[in-house]
Amino acid sequence: ETLEPLIEPAPPVLADYRPQQAYLLLDEQRLAKAEQRPTRNLSAALFRLEASRSAEDALAIVRALVDWLKEPEQSSLRRAFAVWFGRVFLPKRLPGVSVTPMSDL
């Protein structure tokens, strides 16, 4: 896909200067539904968490993340997921509920 259709046409003399840029569309919902169980793909796990509809589904994904990110050198990723989970995911799913800040999965 390209952004070219979104750019206003220019006179032919300026055609060489018209911006051209390609992009890759990631359909998060389609990717989240593509597989039933999480694979060792952090982006896919994030997409599945966002698309999950039950506490059981979300918990299974979080458990997989904890398993995948158990090595000490992955502590920053565990922390990033924990912060996202506490600041974005849970408040959206549990509006009005106070969530204790998390520093690690």
PDB file of C-alpha atoms in Angstrom:
ATOM      1  CA  GLU A   1       0.000   0.000   0.000  1.00  0.00           C
ATOM      2  CA  THR A   2       1.105   3.566  -0.627  1.00  0.00           C
ATOM      3  CA  LEU A   3       0.042   6.987   0.603  1.00  0.00           C
ATOM      4  CA  GLU A   4       0.044   8.416  -2.910  1.00  0.00           C
ATOM      5  CA  PRO A   5      -3.765   8.404  -3.324  1.00  0.00           C
ATOM      6  CA  LEU A   6      -4.010  10.621  -0.244  1.00  0.00           C
ATOM      7  CA  ILE A   7      -1.787  13.344  -1.701  1.00  0.00           C
ATOM      8  CA  GLU A   8      -3.292  16.061  -3.868  1.00  0.00           C
ATOM      9  CA  PRO A   9      -2.182  15.786  -7.515  1.00  0.00           C
ATOM     10  CA  ALA A  10       0.443  18.318  -8.588  1.00  0.00           C
ATOM     11  CA  PRO A  11       1.177  19.819 -11.995  1.00  0.00           C
ATOM     12  CA  PRO A  12       3.194  17.432 -14.213  1.00  0.00           C
ATOM     13  CA  VAL A  13       6.306  19.610 -13.879  1.00  0.00           C
ATOM     14  CA  LEU A  14       6.328  18.824 -10.114  1.00  0.00           C
ATOM     15  CA  ALA A  15       5.572  15.085 -10.446  1.00  0.00           C
ATOM     16  CA  ASP A  16       9.177  14.137  -9.588  1.00  0.00           C
ATOM     17  CA  TYR A  17       8.838  15.973  -6.263  1.00  0.00           C
ATOM     18  CA  ARG A  18       5.578  14.390  -5.170  1.00  0.00           C
ATOM     19  CA  PRO A  19       6.153  12.435  -1.927  1.00  0.00           C
ATOM     20  CA  GLN A  20       5.959   8.663  -2.179  1.00  0.00           C
ATOM     21  CA  GLN A  21       5.779   6.440   0.821  1.00  0.00           C
ATOM     22  CA  ALA A  22       4.706   2.852   1.355  1.00  0.00           C
ATOM     23  CA  TYR A  23       3.210   1.432   4.525  1.00  0.00           C
ATOM     24  CA  LEU A  24       2.337  -1.911   6.003  1.00  0.00           C
ATOM     25  CA  LEU A  25      -1.140  -2.203   7.457  1.00  0.00           C
ATOM     26  CA  LEU A  26      -1.361  -4.334  10.602  1.00  0.00           C
ATOM     27  CA  ASP A  27      -4.947  -5.374  11.218  1.00  0.00           C
ATOM     28  CA  GLU A  28      -4.642  -6.047  14.946  1.00  0.00           C
ATOM     29  CA  GLN A  29      -8.082  -7.596  15.305  1.00  0.00           C
ATOM     30  CA  ARG A  30      -7.533 -10.046  12.448  1.00  0.00           C
ATOM     31  CA  LEU A  31      -4.082 -10.965  13.753  1.00  0.00           C
ATOM     32  CA  ALA A  32      -5.445 -11.429  17.274  1.00  0.00           C
ATOM     33  CA  LYS A  33      -8.063 -13.872  16.013  1.00  0.00           C
ATOM     34  CA  ALA A  34      -5.712 -15.726  13.649  1.00  0.00           C
ATOM     35  CA  GLU A  35      -4.472 -18.158  16.302  1.00  0.00           C
ATOM     36  CA  GLN A  36      -6.267 -19.530  19.321  1.00  0.00           C
ATOM     37  CA  ARG A  37      -3.225 -19.842  21.590  1.00  0.00           C
ATOM     38  CA  PRO A  38      -0.474 -17.275  22.055  1.00  0.00           C
ATOM     39  CA  THR A  39       2.752 -17.934  20.217  1.00  0.00           C
ATOM     40  CA  ARG A  40       6.149 -16.574  21.217  1.00  0.00           C
ATOM     41  CA  ASN A  41       5.413 -13.267  19.553  1.00  0.00           C
ATOM     42  CA  LEU A  42       5.146 -10.249  21.841  1.00  0.00           C
ATOM     43  CA  SER A  43       3.209  -8.133  19.347  1.00  0.00           C
ATOM     44  CA  ALA A  44       0.722 -10.941  18.760  1.00  0.00           C
ATOM     45  CA  ALA A  45       0.347 -11.375  22.527  1.00  0.00           C
ATOM     46  CA  LEU A  46      -0.370  -7.657  22.915  1.00  0.00           C
ATOM     47  CA  PHE A  47      -2.937  -7.781  20.084  1.00  0.00           C
ATOM     48  CA  ARG A  48      -4.581 -10.828  21.676  1.00  0.00           C
ATOM     49  CA  LEU A  49      -4.713  -9.130  25.063  1.00  0.00           C
ATOM     50  CA  GLU A  50      -6.417  -6.112  23.542  1.00  0.00           C
ATOM     51  CA  ALA A  51      -8.906  -8.349  21.711  1.00  0.00           C
ATOM     52  CA  SER A  52      -9.549 -10.722  24.630  1.00  0.00           C
ATOM     53  CA  ARG A  53     -13.118 -10.833  25.872  1.00  0.00           C
ATOM     54  CA  SER A  54     -12.772 -12.853  29.054  1.00  0.00           C
ATOM     55  CA  ALA A  55     -10.607 -12.794  32.143  1.00  0.00           C
ATOM     56  CA  GLU A  56      -9.590 -16.384  31.413  1.00  0.00           C
ATOM     57  CA  ASP A  57      -8.297 -15.485  27.931  1.00  0.00           C
ATOM     58  CA  ALA A  58      -6.361 -12.497  29.263  1.00  0.00           C
ATOM     59  CA  LEU A  59      -4.912 -14.506  32.134  1.00  0.00           C
ATOM     60  CA  ALA A  60      -3.718 -17.254  29.754  1.00  0.00           C
ATOM     61  CA  ILE A  61      -1.894 -14.658  27.663  1.00  0.00           C
ATOM     62  CA  VAL A  62      -0.329 -13.010  30.721  1.00  0.00           C
ATOM     63  CA  ARG A  63       0.824 -16.425  31.959  1.00  0.00           C
ATOM     64  CA  ALA A  64       2.437 -17.071  28.572  1.00  0.00           C
ATOM     65  CA  LEU A  65       4.166 -13.669  28.748  1.00  0.00           C
ATOM     66  CA  VAL A  66       5.480 -14.417  32.235  1.00  0.00           C
ATOM     67  CA  ASP A  67       6.884 -17.707  30.940  1.00  0.00           C
ATOM     68  CA  TRP A  68       8.416 -16.144  27.811  1.00  0.00           C
ATOM     69  CA  LEU A  69       9.970 -13.228  29.685  1.00  0.00           C
ATOM     70  CA  LYS A  70      11.365 -15.047  32.724  1.00  0.00           C
ATOM     71  CA  GLU A  71      15.038 -14.478  31.905  1.00  0.00           C
ATOM     72  CA  PRO A  72      16.754 -11.670  33.896  1.00  0.00           C
ATOM     73  CA  GLU A  73      17.774  -9.819  30.721  1.00  0.00           C
ATOM     74  CA  GLN A  74      14.080  -9.436  29.827  1.00  0.00           C
ATOM     75  CA  SER A  75      13.234  -7.507  32.975  1.00  0.00           C
ATOM     76  CA  SER A  76      12.645  -4.270  31.049  1.00  0.00           C
ATOM     77  CA  LEU A  77      10.070  -6.016  28.818  1.00  0.00           C
ATOM     78  CA  ARG A  78       8.321  -7.487  31.862  1.00  0.00           C
ATOM     79  CA  ARG A  79       8.244  -4.020  33.398  1.00  0.00           C
ATOM     80  CA  ALA A  80       6.901  -2.449  30.174  1.00  0.00           C
ATOM     81  CA  PHE A  81       4.104  -5.009  29.921  1.00  0.00           C
ATOM     82  CA  ALA A  82       3.263  -4.585  33.616  1.00  0.00           C
ATOM     83  CA  VAL A  83       3.055  -0.793  33.279  1.00  0.00           C
ATOM     84  CA  TRP A  84       0.910  -1.067  30.127  1.00  0.00           C
ATOM     85  CA  PHE A  85      -1.282  -3.649  31.808  1.00  0.00           C
ATOM     86  CA  GLY A  86      -1.795  -1.479  34.897  1.00  0.00           C
ATOM     87  CA  ARG A  87      -2.147   1.896  33.165  1.00  0.00           C
ATOM     88  CA  VAL A  88      -3.980   0.987  29.959  1.00  0.00           C
ATOM     89  CA  PHE A  89      -5.474  -2.509  29.875  1.00  0.00           C
ATOM     90  CA  LEU A  90      -6.985  -2.858  33.351  1.00  0.00           C
ATOM     91  CA  PRO A  91      -8.398   0.695  33.601  1.00  0.00           C
ATOM     92  CA  LYS A  92     -10.115   0.197  30.236  1.00  0.00           C
ATOM     93  CA  ARG A  93     -11.555  -3.172  31.307  1.00  0.00           C
ATOM     94  CA  LEU A  94     -12.372  -2.163  34.883  1.00  0.00           C
ATOM     95  CA  PRO A  95     -13.439   1.495  34.780  1.00  0.00           C
ATOM     96  CA  GLY A  96     -13.672   3.104  38.177  1.00  0.00           C
ATOM     97  CA  VAL A  97     -11.631   0.382  39.872  1.00  0.00           C
ATOM     98  CA  SER A  98      -8.410   1.536  41.506  1.00  0.00           C
ATOM     99  CA  VAL A  99      -5.467  -0.476  40.168  1.00  0.00           C
ATOM    100  CA  THR A 100      -2.319  -0.847  42.248  1.00  0.00           C
ATOM    101  CA  PRO A 101       0.704   0.180  40.160  1.00  0.00           C
ATOM    102  CA  MET A 102       2.761  -2.804  39.008  1.00  0.00           C
ATOM    103  CA  SER A 103       6.480  -2.814  38.338  1.00  0.00           C
ATOM    104  CA  ASP A 104       6.806  -6.370  36.998  1.00  0.00           C
ATOM    105  CA  LEU A 105       4.664  -9.152  35.598  1.00  0.00           C
TER     106      LEU A 105
END
